[in-house]
Coordinates of C-alpha atoms in Angstrom, one line a residue:
Chain A
M1 CA 96.0 136.3 38.5
S2 CA 93.2 135.6 36.1
E3 CA 90.0 137.6 35.7
F4 CA 87.3 136.7 38.4
I5 CA 84.3 134.9 37.0
H6 CA 80.9 135.3 38.8
H7 CA 78.9 132.2 39.3
Q8 CA 75.2 132.1 40.3
T9 CA 74.4 129.2 42.7
A10 CA 71.5 128.0 44.8
H11 CA 73.2 128.5 48.1
C12 CA 75.4 131.5 49.0
E13 CA 78.1 129.7 51.0
N14 CA 78.5 126.9 48.4
G15 CA 78.7 129.7 45.8
V16 CA 81.5 131.6 47.6
T17 CA 83.4 128.3 48.2
M18 CA 83.0 127.2 44.6
S19 CA 83.8 130.6 43.0
L20 CA 86.9 131.2 45.2
L21 CA 88.3 127.7 44.6
Q22 CA 87.7 127.9 40.9
H23 CA 89.4 131.2 40.9
H24 CA 92.4 129.4 42.4
G25 CA 92.4 126.9 39.6
V26 CA 90.3 124.2 41.2
D27 CA 88.3 123.8 38.0
F28 CA 86.5 120.6 38.8
I29 CA 84.6 122.0 41.8
T30 CA 80.9 122.3 41.4
E31 CA 78.2 123.6 43.8
P32 CA 77.0 120.1 44.7
L33 CA 80.5 118.9 45.3
A34 CA 81.3 121.8 47.6
F35 CA 78.0 121.1 49.4
G36 CA 78.7 117.4 49.8
M37 CA 82.3 117.6 50.8
G38 CA 81.3 120.2 53.4
S39 CA 78.6 117.8 54.7
G40 CA 76.1 120.6 54.1
L41 CA 72.8 118.7 54.6
F42 CA 71.3 118.7 58.0
Y43 CA 68.1 119.1 60.0
I44 CA 67.7 120.6 63.4
H45 CA 64.7 122.0 65.3
I46 CA 65.9 124.0 68.3
P47 CA 63.3 124.0 71.1
F48 CA 62.5 127.1 73.2
M49 CA 64.1 129.3 70.6
T50 CA 62.3 131.5 68.1
V51 CA 63.4 133.2 64.9
N52 CA 61.2 136.0 63.7
N53 CA 58.6 134.8 66.2
G54 CA 58.5 131.3 64.5
P55 CA 60.2 128.0 65.1
A56 CA 64.0 127.8 64.9
I57 CA 64.5 125.2 62.2
S58 CA 67.5 124.7 59.9
F59 CA 67.9 122.3 56.9
R60 CA 71.6 122.9 56.6
T61 CA 74.7 122.7 58.6
M62 CA 76.0 125.7 60.6
P63 CA 77.2 128.8 58.8
G64 CA 80.8 128.7 57.8
A65 CA 81.2 124.9 58.0
I66 CA 80.9 124.2 54.3
F67 CA 83.7 126.5 53.3
K68 CA 85.9 125.4 56.2
R69 CA 85.4 121.6 55.6
T70 CA 85.6 121.6 51.8
C71 CA 88.9 123.6 51.9
K72 CA 90.3 121.4 54.6
A73 CA 89.4 118.3 52.7
L74 CA 91.3 119.6 49.6
D75 CA 94.3 120.7 51.6
V76 CA 93.6 124.3 50.8
K77 CA 95.1 126.7 53.3
V78 CA 92.6 129.4 54.4
E79 CA 93.0 132.8 56.1
R80 CA 90.1 134.1 58.1
K81 CA 89.7 137.1 60.3
K82 CA 87.1 138.9 62.5
F83 CA 87.3 142.4 63.7
K84 CA 86.1 144.6 66.6
D85 CA 86.6 147.9 64.7
P86 CA 84.8 148.4 61.4
K87 CA 87.5 150.8 60.2
E88 CA 90.2 148.2 60.8
A89 CA 88.0 145.7 58.9
T90 CA 87.8 148.0 55.9
R91 CA 91.5 148.7 56.0
F92 CA 92.2 145.0 55.9
L93 CA 89.8 144.5 53.1
D94 CA 91.3 147.3 51.0
E95 CA 94.7 145.9 51.5
K96 CA 93.6 142.5 50.2
I97 CA 91.8 144.0 47.3
A98 CA 94.9 146.1 46.4
Q99 CA 96.9 142.8 46.3
G100 CA 94.3 141.4 43.8
I101 CA 93.0 138.9 46.3
K102 CA 89.3 137.9 46.0
V103 CA 87.7 137.5 49.5
G104 CA 84.6 136.0 51.0
C105 CA 82.6 138.2 53.4
Q106 CA 79.9 137.2 55.8
V107 CA 77.2 139.9 55.9
G108 CA 73.7 140.6 57.3
V109 CA 70.9 141.1 54.7
F110 CA 68.8 143.7 56.6
H111 CA 70.8 146.6 55.2
L112 CA 71.8 145.0 51.9
P113 CA 70.6 147.7 49.4
Y114 CA 70.2 145.4 46.4
F115 CA 67.9 143.0 48.2
P116 CA 64.2 143.8 47.9
K117 CA 62.6 144.9 51.2
E118 CA 60.5 141.7 51.4
Y119 CA 63.7 139.7 51.9
R120 CA 65.4 142.0 54.3
F121 CA 65.2 140.3 57.7
H122 CA 68.0 140.4 60.4
F123 CA 69.6 137.3 58.9
N124 CA 73.4 137.5 59.4
A125 CA 74.8 134.4 57.7
H126 CA 74.7 135.6 54.1
N127 CA 77.9 135.3 52.1
L128 CA 79.3 137.2 49.2
I129 CA 82.6 137.8 47.4
V130 CA 84.4 141.2 47.0
F131 CA 86.5 140.9 43.9
G132 CA 87.7 144.5 43.3
K133 CA 87.1 148.2 43.7
E134 CA 86.2 150.8 41.2
G135 CA 86.4 154.4 42.5
D136 CA 84.8 154.1 46.0
R137 CA 82.6 151.2 45.1
Y138 CA 83.4 147.6 45.9
L139 CA 82.7 145.1 43.2
V140 CA 80.5 142.3 44.6
S141 CA 79.7 138.8 43.4
D142 CA 76.7 137.7 45.4
P143 CA 76.0 134.0 44.6
V144 CA 72.2 134.4 44.6
M145 CA 72.4 137.2 42.0
E146 CA 72.3 136.5 38.3
I147 CA 74.9 139.3 37.7
T148 CA 77.5 141.1 39.8
T149 CA 76.7 144.2 41.8
S150 CA 78.5 146.8 43.9
L151 CA 78.4 148.4 47.3
S152 CA 79.8 151.7 48.7
T153 CA 82.3 151.7 51.6
E154 CA 79.5 152.7 54.1
E155 CA 77.1 150.1 52.7
L156 CA 79.6 147.3 52.9
E157 CA 80.8 148.3 56.3
R158 CA 77.2 148.4 57.6
V159 CA 76.3 144.8 56.4
R160 CA 79.7 143.4 57.5
F161 CA 78.9 144.8 61.0
A162 CA 75.3 143.8 61.2
K163 CA 74.1 143.0 64.7
G164 CA 72.1 140.3 66.3
A165 CA 72.3 136.5 66.2
L166 CA 75.4 135.2 64.3
A167 CA 76.7 138.8 63.9
P168 CA 79.4 138.7 61.2
K169 CA 81.9 141.0 63.0
G170 CA 83.5 141.8 59.7
H171 CA 84.3 138.1 59.1
I172 CA 86.5 137.8 56.0
Y173 CA 87.9 134.6 54.6
Y174 CA 89.8 133.5 51.5
P175 CA 92.1 130.6 50.3
V176 CA 95.8 131.5 50.5
E177 CA 97.5 128.4 49.2
V178 CA 96.0 125.9 46.8
G179 CA 98.2 123.0 45.8
E180 CA 97.8 120.4 43.1
I181 CA 94.7 118.4 43.9
T182 CA 94.9 114.7 43.0
Q183 CA 91.9 112.5 42.0
E184 CA 92.6 110.5 45.1
Q185 CA 92.2 113.5 47.3
V186 CA 88.9 114.3 45.7
R187 CA 87.7 110.8 46.3
R188 CA 88.8 111.0 50.0
A189 CA 87.1 114.4 50.4
I190 CA 83.8 112.9 49.0
A191 CA 84.0 109.8 51.2
K192 CA 84.7 111.9 54.3
G193 CA 81.9 114.4 53.5
I194 CA 79.5 111.5 53.2
K195 CA 80.6 109.8 56.4
R196 CA 80.4 113.0 58.4
N197 CA 76.9 113.7 57.0
C198 CA 75.8 110.2 58.0
R199 CA 76.9 111.0 61.5
D200 CA 75.1 114.3 61.6
M201 CA 71.9 112.9 60.3
L202 CA 71.9 109.6 62.2
K203 CA 74.1 109.7 65.3
I204 CA 73.5 113.0 67.2
P205 CA 72.1 112.1 70.6
G206 CA 68.7 113.6 71.6
S207 CA 65.6 114.0 69.5
I208 CA 66.0 117.4 67.8
A209 CA 68.8 116.8 65.2
G210 CA 69.1 114.8 62.1
V211 CA 66.3 112.4 60.9
K212 CA 65.0 112.3 64.5
G213 CA 64.6 116.1 64.4
I214 CA 62.1 115.8 61.5
V215 CA 59.9 113.6 63.7
Y216 CA 60.3 116.0 66.6
T217 CA 58.9 118.8 64.3
S218 CA 56.0 116.5 63.2
K219 CA 55.0 116.1 66.9
K220 CA 55.1 119.8 67.4
I221 CA 52.9 120.4 64.3
R222 CA 50.2 118.1 65.6
G223 CA 49.9 120.3 68.7
W224 CA 50.1 123.7 67.1
R225 CA 46.5 124.2 66.1
E226 CA 45.3 123.5 69.6
K227 CA 48.1 125.3 71.4
L228 CA 48.6 128.4 69.2
G229 CA 45.3 128.8 67.3
P230 CA 45.0 128.5 63.6
R231 CA 46.5 131.9 62.6
Q232 CA 49.7 131.6 64.7
A233 CA 50.0 127.9 63.8
G234 CA 49.8 128.9 60.1
L235 CA 52.5 131.4 60.6
H236 CA 54.7 128.7 62.1
L237 CA 54.2 126.4 59.2
G238 CA 54.9 129.4 56.9
Q239 CA 58.3 129.8 58.6
I240 CA 59.1 126.1 58.0
V241 CA 58.3 126.5 54.3
R242 CA 60.5 129.6 54.0
M243 CA 63.4 127.9 55.7
Q244 CA 63.0 125.0 53.4
E245 CA 62.2 126.5 50.0
E246 CA 63.3 130.2 50.0
I247 CA 66.0 131.4 47.7
G248 CA 69.3 129.8 48.9
T249 CA 68.1 126.3 49.3
G250 CA 68.0 124.9 45.8
G251 CA 64.5 123.6 46.6
G252 CA 63.2 120.8 48.9
G253 CA 65.2 121.9 51.9
F254 CA 68.6 121.4 50.2
R255 CA 67.7 117.8 49.5
F256 CA 67.8 118.2 45.7
L257 CA 71.3 119.7 46.1
Y258 CA 72.4 116.7 48.1
A259 CA 70.9 114.3 45.5
A260 CA 72.8 116.2 42.8
F261 CA 76.0 115.7 44.9
L262 CA 75.4 112.0 45.2
E263 CA 74.9 111.7 41.5
E264 CA 78.2 113.5 40.8
A265 CA 79.9 111.4 43.5
A266 CA 78.6 108.2 41.9
V267 CA 80.5 109.0 38.7
I268 CA 83.7 110.1 40.5
M269 CA 83.7 107.1 42.9
Q270 CA 82.4 104.7 40.2
N271 CA 79.8 103.5 42.6
E272 CA 76.3 102.7 41.3
E273 CA 75.0 102.5 44.9
L274 CA 75.5 106.3 45.2
A275 CA 73.4 106.9 42.1
R276 CA 70.6 104.8 43.6
I277 CA 70.7 106.6 46.9
S278 CA 70.6 109.9 45.0
E279 CA 67.2 108.8 43.7
T280 CA 66.0 108.2 47.3
M281 CA 67.3 111.7 48.2
T282 CA 65.3 113.2 45.3
K283 CA 62.3 111.4 46.7
A284 CA 62.9 113.1 50.0
G285 CA 63.1 116.5 48.3
D286 CA 59.9 115.8 46.4
L287 CA 58.1 114.9 49.7
W288 CA 59.4 118.1 51.3
R289 CA 57.8 120.0 48.3
D290 CA 54.5 118.1 48.9
S291 CA 54.6 119.0 52.6
A292 CA 55.2 122.7 51.6
L293 CA 52.1 122.5 49.5
Q294 CA 50.0 120.9 52.3
M295 CA 51.3 123.6 54.7
S296 CA 50.5 126.4 52.3
G297 CA 46.9 125.2 52.2
I298 CA 46.8 125.9 55.9
Y299 CA 48.3 129.3 56.0
K300 CA 46.2 130.3 53.0
G301 CA 43.2 129.5 55.2
R302 CA 41.9 126.9 52.8
L303 CA 42.6 124.0 55.2
T304 CA 41.7 124.6 58.8
E305 CA 41.1 121.3 60.5
Q306 CA 43.2 119.2 62.8
K307 CA 43.4 116.4 60.2
D308 CA 45.1 118.9 57.9
F309 CA 47.8 119.5 60.5
D310 CA 48.1 115.8 61.0
A311 CA 48.5 115.4 57.2
C312 CA 51.6 117.7 57.4
A313 CA 53.0 115.8 60.4
D314 CA 52.4 112.4 58.6
L315 CA 54.4 113.6 55.6
L316 CA 57.3 114.7 57.9
V317 CA 57.3 111.2 59.5
E318 CA 57.5 109.7 56.1
I319 CA 60.3 112.0 55.0
S320 CA 62.2 111.1 58.2
A321 CA 62.0 107.4 57.3
V322 CA 63.1 108.0 53.7
E323 CA 66.1 110.1 54.8
K324 CA 67.0 107.6 57.5
Q325 CA 67.0 104.8 54.9
A326 CA 69.2 106.9 52.6
F327 CA 71.8 107.7 55.2
Q328 CA 71.8 104.2 56.6
E329 CA 72.6 102.9 53.2
L330 CA 75.2 105.6 52.7
A331 CA 76.8 104.6 56.0
K332 CA 77.2 101.0 54.9
I333 CA 79.2 101.9 51.7
K334 CA 82.9 101.0 52.0
F335 CA 84.9 103.5 50.1
Chain B
M1 CA 61.5 117.7 40.8
K2 CA 61.6 117.7 37.1
K3 CA 63.0 120.6 35.1
S4 CA 59.6 121.0 33.3
E5 CA 57.8 121.3 36.7
V6 CA 59.8 124.2 38.1
P7 CA 57.3 126.9 39.2
Q8 CA 57.6 130.3 37.5
D9 CA 55.2 132.2 39.7
K10 CA 55.2 136.0 40.3
S11 CA 57.0 136.8 43.6
A12 CA 59.1 139.4 45.4
L13 CA 62.1 138.1 43.5
E14 CA 60.9 140.1 40.5
N15 CA 63.4 142.8 39.4
F16 CA 65.9 141.3 41.9
T17 CA 67.0 137.9 40.7
R18 CA 65.8 134.5 39.7
E19 CA 66.8 131.6 41.9
V20 CA 68.7 128.5 41.1
C21 CA 66.8 125.2 41.6
Y22 CA 68.3 121.8 41.3
V23 CA 66.1 119.6 39.1
K24 CA 66.1 116.5 36.9
N25 CA 66.4 117.0 33.1
E26 CA 64.7 114.9 30.5
D27 CA 67.5 112.3 30.8
G28 CA 67.0 111.9 34.5
Q29 CA 70.3 113.8 35.3
Y30 CA 70.6 116.6 37.7
D31 CA 70.7 120.1 36.2
T32 CA 69.9 123.6 37.3
E33 CA 66.9 125.8 36.3
L34 CA 66.1 129.4 37.1
S35 CA 62.8 130.1 38.8
T36 CA 60.9 133.4 39.2
G37 CA 59.3 132.1 42.4
W38 CA 56.7 129.6 43.8
E39 CA 53.3 130.6 44.9
A40 CA 53.3 128.3 48.0
K41 CA 56.3 130.2 49.5
K42 CA 55.3 133.6 48.2
V43 CA 52.2 133.3 50.4
A44 CA 54.3 132.3 53.4
L45 CA 56.4 135.5 52.9
D46 CA 53.3 137.6 52.4
E47 CA 51.8 136.2 55.6
A48 CA 55.0 136.9 57.5
W49 CA 54.8 140.6 56.4
K50 CA 51.1 140.8 57.4
E51 CA 52.1 139.6 60.8
I52 CA 54.8 142.2 61.1
E53 CA 52.2 144.9 60.1
R54 CA 49.8 143.5 62.7
R55 CA 52.5 143.6 65.4
T56 CA 53.4 147.2 64.4
S57 CA 49.8 148.3 64.7
D58 CA 49.5 146.5 68.0
A59 CA 52.5 148.5 69.2
R60 CA 50.7 151.7 68.2
E61 CA 47.7 150.7 70.2
Q62 CA 49.9 149.9 73.3
I63 CA 51.5 153.4 73.0
K64 CA 48.2 155.1 72.6
K65 CA 47.0 153.4 75.8
G66 CA 50.1 154.5 77.6
A67 CA 51.2 150.9 78.1
A68 CA 54.4 151.1 76.0
S69 CA 57.0 153.6 74.8
P70 CA 57.8 154.5 71.1
I71 CA 60.7 152.1 71.2
L72 CA 58.3 149.2 70.9
Y73 CA 56.8 150.6 67.7
F74 CA 60.2 151.1 66.0
M75 CA 61.5 147.7 67.2
E76 CA 58.5 146.0 65.5
E77 CA 58.8 148.2 62.4
K78 CA 62.5 147.4 62.0
L79 CA 61.8 143.7 62.7
M80 CA 64.2 143.8 65.7
D81 CA 64.3 141.5 68.7
F82 CA 66.1 142.4 71.9
T83 CA 69.3 140.7 70.7
V84 CA 69.4 142.8 67.5
L85 CA 68.5 146.1 69.2
S86 CA 71.0 145.5 72.0
G87 CA 73.6 144.8 69.3
Y88 CA 72.9 148.0 67.4
T89 CA 72.6 150.3 70.5
G90 CA 75.1 148.7 72.9
I91 CA 72.4 148.8 75.6
W92 CA 71.8 145.7 77.7
K93 CA 68.6 143.8 77.0
F94 CA 67.2 144.2 80.5
R95 CA 67.6 148.0 80.2
I96 CA 65.8 148.0 76.8
K97 CA 62.9 146.1 78.4
R98 CA 62.7 148.8 81.0
H99 CA 62.8 151.5 78.3
L100 CA 59.7 150.0 76.8
K101 CA 57.8 151.5 79.7
P102 CA 56.5 155.1 79.0
N103 CA 57.8 156.4 82.3
A104 CA 61.3 155.1 82.0
F105 CA 61.4 156.3 78.4
K106 CA 60.5 159.9 79.4
R107 CA 63.5 160.0 81.7
L108 CA 66.0 158.9 79.1
S109 CA 68.9 161.3 78.3
D110 CA 69.4 162.6 74.8
S111 CA 72.6 160.5 74.5
V112 CA 70.7 157.3 75.1
L113 CA 67.8 158.4 72.9
K114 CA 70.4 159.0 70.2
R115 CA 71.6 155.4 70.4
Y116 CA 68.1 154.2 69.8
A117 CA 67.4 156.7 67.1
D118 CA 70.6 155.7 65.2
A119 CA 69.6 152.0 65.5
F120 CA 66.2 152.8 64.0
E121 CA 67.6 155.2 61.4
I122 CA 65.5 158.1 62.6
S123 CA 66.2 161.4 64.4
V124 CA 66.0 161.9 68.2
H125 CA 63.2 164.4 67.5
E126 CA 61.1 161.7 65.7
L127 CA 61.7 159.2 68.4
K128 CA 60.7 161.6 71.2
N129 CA 57.7 163.1 69.4
F130 CA 56.3 159.9 68.0
K131 CA 52.5 160.0 67.8
A132 CA 50.9 156.6 67.7

């Protein structure tokens, strides 16, 4: 098998998916294509739940879904395993590495030694590739890193068995069989990814998911200053900005990444409409950036009045409308 | 966002990595650009850490007053919630809540204390003799 090539990407799961598939000869796959085929874009605000004492908001689909869906759409057979016993998990990993297989691993970042302390929260849905072993160090391709890195047996075991929400339980996954992928299959995978994303953004019942979820958050924001006080309200806004803009998102809450996908899809599907909707999605991303700036004015203490919170909320209402329009137009396209 | 507008602000990413951003190039096509950080989100992260420090010093005060056990301090210091601490110790959440009370904490056996100490990456001695 050929030498493994490290790719840096915006988002870790896209990166692992893309790099593992490319390693298996799927040379056309890019990060935006993996993201789009996996219907990666999403929005959800889970009520009554807190993450690091702030609102539980996500701009992307659930962890693991992108790899699973993209591989399935391309008829790639996948092996995945979770473990109770860390030693057993390490034995299995060693076996695969000895066979020259490159594997994806879900890890927690709290104990990840090459991450700076500022980024080490108990976040358990990070993904990286183990592509070899030298002495007692595992060679690691972490998609957010510019270069490859390495981890000792103890370090890797520790992050693979991080505890808390979404505990990885040694989760390991890799493609086992990749056939010839036809242009027709690629087109079908794109169409399916778009349809599923339309469903997720437009059709989920209730008010907390998809484009309606963005309005839900806007309503919450209007009440935060009164309910939580300016300091706590500012921290809540800070949490939204971090979920939206921190490393791993590609900027604008994954919206730019999705716009890049639509642009690539327009060429492959030979559909001008997709290129036009890509522009709308870019606009949504730009608006998310504007809202992050407005929110930062509040948690910096520069903006303190109710009208400043309302301005954030108004922007979110506008974003929801822009994204609704984009997905309604996408839903109308006949592939 | 245009490629030329990608912020290159100082942030905690320094000496770690630069991040990939999806941006429009001069021809209006999507491209990637590396960023060293963005001030708007740097402040969000800084504020989150200030809040952690505030919670940790609150925990110290609680312990001084005799209203909480050292477990509360280390929980805050290690950014843990009950789910995370329960995961690392194997102790049920409702028991952990009880162990946050100074009297319940004093009665803990060394084997239970060891589970907490391991989760916090400290020694049993440090946990037992924590001075707020």
